[in-house]
């Protein structure tokens, strides 16, 4: 078989597989925002609607808004469907993350950095352990995240952390404690989300400012789901999948596809930032 024909068939299989996994991600069962979350700031700018099935965060010139989970979780899988700020979102940041508290906190981050109309969002990811982060990877998405809801997931077990978008892995952070790399697995974390103004850095390094004539800016959330060792009003009974979840051959192929086509920054490639040598985890397989 000619090489070009073989590659075309492999690409078609991958596209079909990505489409199927996206549909699977969008069928997640819904939680209830009244039961599972508290508004943390923004007053009426954060609204729980449709009997607890929908939550919206708003940002205006005076304040953003945010929420956090009532429960803490220690390891698990977290899924949330989010529709991001549409139009000219430059200067805004929609953050969705897990975090513990204190100076040696752990944290697992999704942050969506807004941009001018027609330009792609930047999806910023990071992992903190014992108060230390500096493990940023950034991506553009292969779809418009403002047109419809998409599922953003964190699989967090004792072996690895997997970041997923519509059930497609975009990043894996592996537990390498055996070679001295701290890994977040001992501090329970809450789920947080916020919509706020960060026009001093968020878009093109702060060169593009928030256009307040477009306010209020709105991000929407639905279909929260958690599977964890903790008890929750929306915990799932079947926990075995996430506890040992890694990437099979198809998952590794999807991860490579995302990282080759859509990654725009990787701390593990930033030699100027680490002139004394890249962090030790950058030299090891992350699958």
mmCIF file of C-alpha atoms in Angstrom:
data_model
loop_
_atom_site.group_PDB
_atom_site.id
_atom_site.type_symbol
_atom_site.label_atom_id
_atom_site.label_comp_id
_atom_site.label_asym_id
_atom_site.label_seq_id
_atom_site.Cartn_x
_atom_site.Cartn_y
_atom_site.Cartn_z
ATOM 1 C CA UNK A 1 0.000 0.000 0.000
ATOM 2 C CA UNK A 2 1.418 3.473 -0.865
ATOM 3 C CA UNK A 3 2.557 5.442 2.170
ATOM 4 C CA UNK A 4 0.264 8.431 1.445
ATOM 5 C CA UNK A 5 -2.786 6.165 1.180
ATOM 6 C CA UNK A 6 -1.917 4.428 4.449
ATOM 7 C CA UNK A 7 -1.500 7.766 6.250
ATOM 8 C CA UNK A 8 -4.848 8.991 4.917
ATOM 9 C CA UNK A 9 -6.620 5.927 6.276
ATOM 10 C CA UNK A 10 -4.900 6.259 9.658
ATOM 11 C CA UNK A 11 -5.886 9.941 9.802
ATOM 12 C CA UNK A 12 -9.502 9.088 8.948
ATOM 13 C CA UNK A 13 -9.633 6.447 11.697
ATOM 14 C CA UNK A 14 -8.221 8.962 14.182
ATOM 15 C CA UNK A 15 -10.745 11.646 13.210
ATOM 16 C CA UNK A 16 -13.653 9.193 13.575
ATOM 17 C CA UNK A 17 -12.298 8.042 16.930
ATOM 18 C CA UNK A 18 -11.998 11.640 18.155
ATOM 19 C CA UNK A 19 -15.575 12.348 17.080
ATOM 20 C CA UNK A 20 -16.901 9.285 18.910
ATOM 21 C CA UNK A 21 -15.026 10.089 22.121
ATOM 22 C CA UNK A 22 -16.322 13.669 21.967
ATOM 23 C CA UNK A 23 -19.896 12.399 21.769
ATOM 24 C CA UNK A 24 -19.261 10.069 24.699
ATOM 25 C CA UNK A 25 -17.922 12.967 26.760
ATOM 26 C CA UNK A 26 -20.982 15.103 26.034
ATOM 27 C CA UNK A 27 -23.382 12.477 27.425
ATOM 28 C CA UNK A 28 -22.155 12.772 31.011
ATOM 29 C CA UNK A 29 -24.889 12.802 33.649
ATOM 30 C CA UNK A 30 -25.551 16.112 35.335
ATOM 31 C CA UNK A 31 -24.938 17.109 38.935
ATOM 32 C CA UNK A 32 -26.726 19.849 40.826
ATOM 33 C CA UNK A 33 -24.999 23.171 41.403
ATOM 34 C CA UNK A 34 -27.235 24.049 44.359
ATOM 35 C CA UNK A 35 -26.169 20.858 46.150
ATOM 36 C CA UNK A 36 -22.519 20.673 45.144
ATOM 37 C CA UNK A 37 -21.209 24.263 44.966
ATOM 38 C CA UNK A 38 -21.109 27.618 46.771
ATOM 39 C CA UNK A 39 -20.660 31.027 45.159
ATOM 40 C CA UNK A 40 -17.369 32.513 46.391
ATOM 41 C CA UNK A 41 -17.544 36.066 45.044
ATOM 42 C CA UNK A 42 -19.396 38.258 42.603
ATOM 43 C CA UNK A 43 -22.828 38.208 44.285
ATOM 44 C CA UNK A 44 -25.538 38.252 41.612
ATOM 45 C CA UNK A 45 -22.931 37.874 38.865
ATOM 46 C CA UNK A 46 -22.898 34.152 39.624
ATOM 47 C CA UNK A 47 -26.271 32.559 38.877
ATOM 48 C CA UNK A 48 -27.550 29.024 39.369
ATOM 49 C CA UNK A 49 -30.401 28.332 36.945
ATOM 50 C CA UNK A 50 -32.706 25.578 35.688
ATOM 51 C CA UNK A 51 -33.170 23.985 39.079
ATOM 52 C CA UNK A 52 -29.432 23.663 39.644
ATOM 53 C CA UNK A 53 -28.591 22.226 36.222
ATOM 54 C CA UNK A 54 -26.865 25.347 34.864
ATOM 55 C CA UNK A 55 -24.470 27.876 36.394
ATOM 56 C CA UNK A 56 -23.301 31.113 34.771
ATOM 57 C CA UNK A 57 -20.435 33.388 35.799
ATOM 58 C CA UNK A 58 -20.353 37.006 34.703
ATOM 59 C CA UNK A 59 -17.641 39.646 34.585
ATOM 60 C CA UNK A 60 -18.206 43.384 34.379
ATOM 61 C CA UNK A 61 -15.978 46.383 34.998
ATOM 62 C CA UNK A 62 -16.587 46.222 38.737
ATOM 63 C CA UNK A 63 -16.116 42.520 39.508
ATOM 64 C CA UNK A 64 -15.833 38.989 38.258
ATOM 65 C CA UNK A 65 -17.419 35.974 39.923
ATOM 66 C CA UNK A 66 -16.617 32.466 41.046
ATOM 67 C CA UNK A 67 -17.674 29.281 42.814
ATOM 68 C CA UNK A 68 -16.160 26.330 44.679
ATOM 69 C CA UNK A 69 -17.250 22.822 45.584
ATOM 70 C CA UNK A 70 -18.726 22.156 48.992
ATOM 71 C CA UNK A 71 -16.759 18.930 49.200
ATOM 72 C CA UNK A 72 -13.048 18.203 49.091
ATOM 73 C CA UNK A 73 -11.742 15.328 46.992
ATOM 74 C CA UNK A 74 -8.624 13.188 47.288
ATOM 75 C CA UNK A 75 -7.992 11.565 43.910
ATOM 76 C CA UNK A 76 -10.773 10.976 41.405
ATOM 77 C CA UNK A 77 -12.160 12.009 38.041
ATOM 78 C CA UNK A 78 -13.786 15.417 37.595
ATOM 79 C CA UNK A 79 -15.841 16.359 34.510
ATOM 80 C CA UNK A 80 -17.395 19.739 33.744
ATOM 81 C CA UNK A 81 -19.030 21.007 30.581
ATOM 82 C CA UNK A 82 -18.165 24.658 29.910
ATOM 83 C CA UNK A 83 -19.104 27.187 27.238
ATOM 84 C CA UNK A 84 -16.595 30.026 27.252
ATOM 85 C CA UNK A 85 -16.998 33.781 26.823
ATOM 86 C CA UNK A 86 -17.886 34.511 23.206
ATOM 87 C CA UNK A 87 -16.863 37.375 20.936
ATOM 88 C CA UNK A 88 -14.043 39.655 22.008
ATOM 89 C CA UNK A 89 -12.880 37.956 25.203
ATOM 90 C CA UNK A 90 -9.437 39.595 25.274
ATOM 91 C CA UNK A 91 -8.183 40.254 28.807
ATOM 92 C CA UNK A 92 -10.521 37.739 30.453
ATOM 93 C CA UNK A 93 -9.559 34.476 32.135
ATOM 94 C CA UNK A 94 -11.922 31.610 32.880
ATOM 95 C CA UNK A 95 -10.236 29.400 35.468
ATOM 96 C CA UNK A 96 -11.335 25.853 36.325
ATOM 97 C CA UNK A 97 -9.104 23.956 38.704
ATOM 98 C CA UNK A 98 -8.565 21.773 41.761
ATOM 99 C CA UNK A 99 -6.714 23.239 44.738
ATOM 100 C CA UNK A 100 -5.919 22.617 48.375
ATOM 101 C CA UNK A 101 -5.125 25.452 50.777
ATOM 102 C CA UNK A 102 -2.008 26.867 52.415
ATOM 103 C CA UNK A 103 1.526 27.838 51.348
ATOM 104 C CA UNK A 104 2.393 24.262 50.339
ATOM 105 C CA UNK A 105 -0.844 23.742 48.449
ATOM 106 C CA UNK A 106 -1.407 21.354 45.545
ATOM 107 C CA UNK A 107 -3.233 22.494 42.421
ATOM 108 C CA UNK A 108 -4.297 21.153 39.003
ATOM 109 C CA UNK A 109 -5.215 23.920 36.555
ATOM 110 C CA UNK A 110 -7.231 24.591 33.453
ATOM 111 C CA UNK A 111 -7.181 28.310 32.560
ATOM 112 C CA UNK A 112 -8.763 29.688 29.390
ATOM 113 C CA UNK A 113 -7.113 32.912 28.237
ATOM 114 C CA UNK A 114 -9.427 35.074 26.140
ATOM 115 C CA UNK A 115 -8.537 36.706 22.860
ATOM 116 C CA UNK A 116 -9.776 39.066 20.177
ATOM 117 C CA UNK A 117 -12.729 37.944 18.069
ATOM 118 C CA UNK A 118 -11.605 35.398 15.519
ATOM 119 C CA UNK A 119 -8.392 34.490 17.346
ATOM 120 C CA UNK A 120 -8.184 31.208 19.274
ATOM 121 C CA UNK A 121 -8.394 30.855 23.023
ATOM 122 C CA UNK A 122 -5.236 29.692 24.773
ATOM 123 C CA UNK A 123 -5.811 26.779 27.152
ATOM 124 C CA UNK A 124 -3.232 27.077 29.930
ATOM 125 C CA UNK A 125 -2.504 24.034 32.141
ATOM 126 C CA UNK A 126 -0.320 23.715 35.219
ATOM 127 C CA UNK A 127 0.380 21.339 38.102
ATOM 128 C CA UNK A 128 1.418 22.484 41.577
ATOM 129 C CA UNK A 129 2.768 20.176 44.250
ATOM 130 C CA UNK A 130 3.794 21.326 47.731
ATOM 131 C CA UNK A 131 3.390 24.933 46.652
ATOM 132 C CA UNK A 132 5.594 24.668 43.549
ATOM 133 C CA UNK A 133 4.206 25.030 40.029
ATOM 134 C CA UNK A 134 6.083 26.292 36.964
ATOM 135 C CA UNK A 135 4.919 23.305 34.911
ATOM 136 C CA UNK A 136 2.943 25.139 32.252
ATOM 137 C CA UNK A 137 1.747 23.682 28.992
ATOM 138 C CA UNK A 138 -0.485 25.720 26.683
ATOM 139 C CA UNK A 139 -2.686 24.706 23.780
ATOM 140 C CA UNK A 140 -5.023 26.065 21.162
ATOM 141 C CA UNK A 141 -8.197 24.039 20.721
ATOM 142 C CA UNK A 142 -9.344 22.303 17.544
ATOM 143 C CA UNK A 143 -12.840 23.821 17.845
ATOM 144 C CA UNK A 144 -14.490 27.080 18.895
ATOM 145 C CA UNK A 145 -15.099 26.681 22.667
ATOM 146 C CA UNK A 146 -17.640 29.522 22.678
ATOM 147 C CA UNK A 147 -20.192 27.989 20.289
ATOM 148 C CA UNK A 148 -21.237 25.004 22.385
ATOM 149 C CA UNK A 149 -20.509 23.200 25.639
ATOM 150 C CA UNK A 150 -17.412 20.997 25.749
ATOM 151 C CA UNK A 151 -16.254 18.641 28.495
ATOM 152 C CA UNK A 152 -13.053 19.402 30.390
ATOM 153 C CA UNK A 153 -11.869 16.577 32.642
ATOM 154 C CA UNK A 154 -9.161 15.813 35.162
ATOM 155 C CA UNK A 155 -8.275 12.198 35.954
ATOM 156 C CA UNK A 156 -6.217 12.216 39.151
ATOM 157 C CA UNK A 157 -4.917 8.958 40.548
ATOM 158 C CA UNK A 158 -1.787 7.974 42.447
ATOM 159 C CA UNK A 159 0.119 7.175 39.245
ATOM 160 C CA UNK A 160 -0.659 10.176 37.034
ATOM 161 C CA UNK A 161 -2.805 13.207 36.227
ATOM 162 C CA UNK A 162 -4.507 13.256 32.835
ATOM 163 C CA UNK A 163 -6.009 16.421 31.358
ATOM 164 C CA UNK A 164 -8.773 15.690 28.834
ATOM 165 C CA UNK A 165 -10.889 17.776 26.472
ATOM 166 C CA UNK A 166 -14.016 15.982 25.243
ATOM 167 C CA UNK A 167 -12.387 12.778 26.538
ATOM 168 C CA UNK A 168 -9.293 13.391 24.380
ATOM 169 C CA UNK A 169 -6.047 13.484 26.415
ATOM 170 C CA UNK A 170 -4.029 16.656 25.957
ATOM 171 C CA UNK A 171 -1.522 16.278 28.792
ATOM 172 C CA UNK A 172 -0.231 13.655 31.226
ATOM 173 C CA UNK A 173 1.740 14.435 34.388
ATOM 174 C CA UNK A 174 3.264 11.223 35.699
ATOM 175 C CA UNK A 175 4.116 10.423 39.317
ATOM 176 C CA UNK A 176 7.929 10.453 39.432
ATOM 177 C CA UNK A 177 8.373 10.634 43.188
ATOM 178 C CA UNK A 178 10.954 7.846 42.895
ATOM 179 C CA UNK A 179 13.357 10.340 41.275
ATOM 180 C CA UNK A 180 12.487 13.220 43.589
ATOM 181 C CA UNK A 181 9.642 14.968 41.723
ATOM 182 C CA UNK A 182 6.814 15.915 44.135
ATOM 183 C CA UNK A 183 3.389 14.625 43.131
ATOM 184 C CA UNK A 184 0.044 15.864 44.494
ATOM 185 C CA UNK A 185 -1.629 12.885 46.153
ATOM 186 C CA UNK A 186 -1.884 13.628 49.879
ATOM 187 C CA UNK A 187 -3.862 16.880 50.133
ATOM 188 C CA UNK A 188 -7.624 16.875 49.482
ATOM 189 C CA UNK A 189 -8.659 19.556 46.996
ATOM 190 C CA UNK A 190 -11.802 21.499 46.179
ATOM 191 C CA UNK A 191 -13.040 22.348 42.702
ATOM 192 C CA UNK A 192 -12.899 26.052 41.912
ATOM 193 C CA UNK A 193 -13.901 28.166 38.950
ATOM 194 C CA UNK A 194 -13.835 31.895 38.324
ATOM 195 C CA UNK A 195 -14.193 34.460 35.567
ATOM 196 C CA UNK A 196 -12.018 37.519 36.079
ATOM 197 C CA UNK A 197 -10.142 40.371 34.435
ATOM 198 C CA UNK A 198 -6.441 39.755 33.817
ATOM 199 C CA UNK A 199 -5.722 42.184 31.016
ATOM 200 C CA UNK A 200 -2.300 42.968 32.481
ATOM 201 C CA UNK A 201 -1.054 39.571 31.191
ATOM 202 C CA UNK A 202 -3.728 37.282 29.747
ATOM 203 C CA UNK A 203 -3.812 38.320 26.069
ATOM 204 C CA UNK A 204 -0.561 38.781 24.168
ATOM 205 C CA UNK A 205 1.300 39.412 27.387
ATOM 206 C CA UNK A 206 -1.017 42.261 28.374
ATOM 207 C CA UNK A 207 -0.777 44.195 25.112
ATOM 208 C CA UNK A 208 -4.491 43.725 24.388
ATOM 209 C CA UNK A 209 -6.799 45.128 27.057
ATOM 210 C CA UNK A 210 -10.347 44.204 28.004
ATOM 211 C CA UNK A 211 -12.988 46.004 25.950
ATOM 212 C CA UNK A 212 -15.536 46.881 28.617
ATOM 213 C CA UNK A 213 -18.077 47.950 26.001
ATOM 214 C CA UNK A 214 -18.548 44.197 25.434
ATOM 215 C CA UNK A 215 -19.405 43.518 29.101
ATOM 216 C CA UNK A 216 -20.885 41.640 30.764
ATOM 217 C CA UNK A 217 -18.806 38.633 29.757
ATOM 218 C CA UNK A 218 -20.397 35.248 30.495
ATOM 219 C CA UNK A 219 -19.140 31.680 30.901
ATOM 220 C CA UNK A 220 -21.632 28.828 31.392
ATOM 221 C CA UNK A 221 -21.338 25.476 33.170
ATOM 222 C CA UNK A 222 -23.392 22.290 33.230
ATOM 223 C CA UNK A 223 -23.187 18.504 33.688
ATOM 224 C CA UNK A 224 -20.743 18.406 36.573
ATOM 225 C CA UNK A 225 -19.722 14.852 37.422
ATOM 226 C CA UNK A 226 -17.276 13.463 39.973
ATOM 227 C CA UNK A 227 -16.058 9.963 40.716
ATOM 228 C CA UNK A 228 -13.866 9.861 43.800
ATOM 229 C CA UNK A 229 -12.979 8.027 46.971
ATOM 230 C CA UNK A 230 -14.736 10.834 48.887
ATOM 231 C CA UNK A 231 -18.492 10.838 49.353
ATOM 232 C CA UNK A 232 -20.495 13.410 47.432
ATOM 233 C CA UNK A 233 -24.076 14.033 46.407
ATOM 234 C CA UNK A 234 -23.026 13.219 42.857
ATOM 235 C CA UNK A 235 -20.298 10.608 43.346
ATOM 236 C CA UNK A 236 -20.425 7.578 41.093
ATOM 237 C CA UNK A 237 -20.469 4.037 42.443
ATOM 238 C CA UNK A 238 -18.039 2.626 39.898
ATOM 239 C CA UNK A 239 -14.616 3.990 40.733
ATOM 240 C CA UNK A 240 -12.211 1.409 39.351
ATOM 241 C CA UNK A 241 -11.683 3.008 35.929
ATOM 242 C CA UNK A 242 -10.113 6.282 37.073
ATOM 243 C CA UNK A 243 -8.108 4.651 39.890
ATOM 244 C CA UNK A 244 -5.836 2.889 37.409
ATOM 245 C CA UNK A 245 -6.527 4.903 34.272
ATOM 246 C CA UNK A 246 -3.637 5.505 31.912
ATOM 247 C CA UNK A 247 -3.363 5.770 28.150
ATOM 248 C CA UNK A 248 -3.678 2.838 25.784
ATOM 249 C CA UNK A 249 -2.226 2.924 22.260
ATOM 250 C CA UNK A 250 -5.196 4.906 20.914
ATOM 251 C CA UNK A 251 -4.927 7.374 23.792
ATOM 252 C CA UNK A 252 -1.213 7.868 23.171
ATOM 253 C CA UNK A 253 -1.934 8.527 19.501
ATOM 254 C CA UNK A 254 -4.532 11.168 20.421
ATOM 255 C CA UNK A 255 -2.153 12.778 22.879
ATOM 256 C CA UNK A 256 0.581 12.983 20.253
ATOM 257 C CA UNK A 257 -1.894 14.444 17.756
ATOM 258 C CA UNK A 258 -2.907 17.207 20.164
ATOM 259 C CA UNK A 259 0.625 17.995 21.270
ATOM 260 C CA UNK A 260 2.024 18.056 17.744
ATOM 261 C CA UNK A 261 -0.808 20.098 16.210
ATOM 262 C CA UNK A 262 -2.091 22.347 18.997
ATOM 263 C CA UNK A 263 0.520 22.800 21.727
ATOM 264 C CA UNK A 264 1.840 26.377 21.737
ATOM 265 C CA UNK A 265 4.031 26.294 24.866
ATOM 266 C CA UNK A 266 5.768 23.539 26.817
ATOM 267 C CA UNK A 267 7.949 24.293 29.823
ATOM 268 C CA UNK A 268 9.877 21.128 29.009
ATOM 269 C CA UNK A 269 11.123 22.768 25.810
ATOM 270 C CA UNK A 270 11.962 26.180 27.276
ATOM 271 C CA UNK A 271 15.764 26.080 27.475
ATOM 272 C CA UNK A 272 15.972 29.864 28.017
ATOM 273 C CA UNK A 273 13.819 29.563 31.118
ATOM 274 C CA UNK A 274 15.927 26.715 32.531
ATOM 275 C CA UNK A 275 19.527 27.515 31.526
ATOM 276 C CA UNK A 276 20.884 25.134 34.164
ATOM 277 C CA UNK A 277 18.949 22.249 32.657
ATOM 278 C CA UNK A 278 15.338 21.220 32.174
ATOM 279 C CA UNK A 279 13.359 19.869 35.149
ATOM 280 C CA UNK A 280 14.044 16.198 35.730
ATOM 281 C CA UNK A 281 10.503 15.110 34.794
ATOM 282 C CA UNK A 282 11.021 16.571 31.327
ATOM 283 C CA UNK A 283 13.589 13.896 30.592
ATOM 284 C CA UNK A 284 11.272 10.996 31.325
ATOM 285 C CA UNK A 285 8.264 9.453 29.543
ATOM 286 C CA UNK A 286 5.043 11.166 30.664
ATOM 287 C CA UNK A 287 2.579 8.489 29.532
#
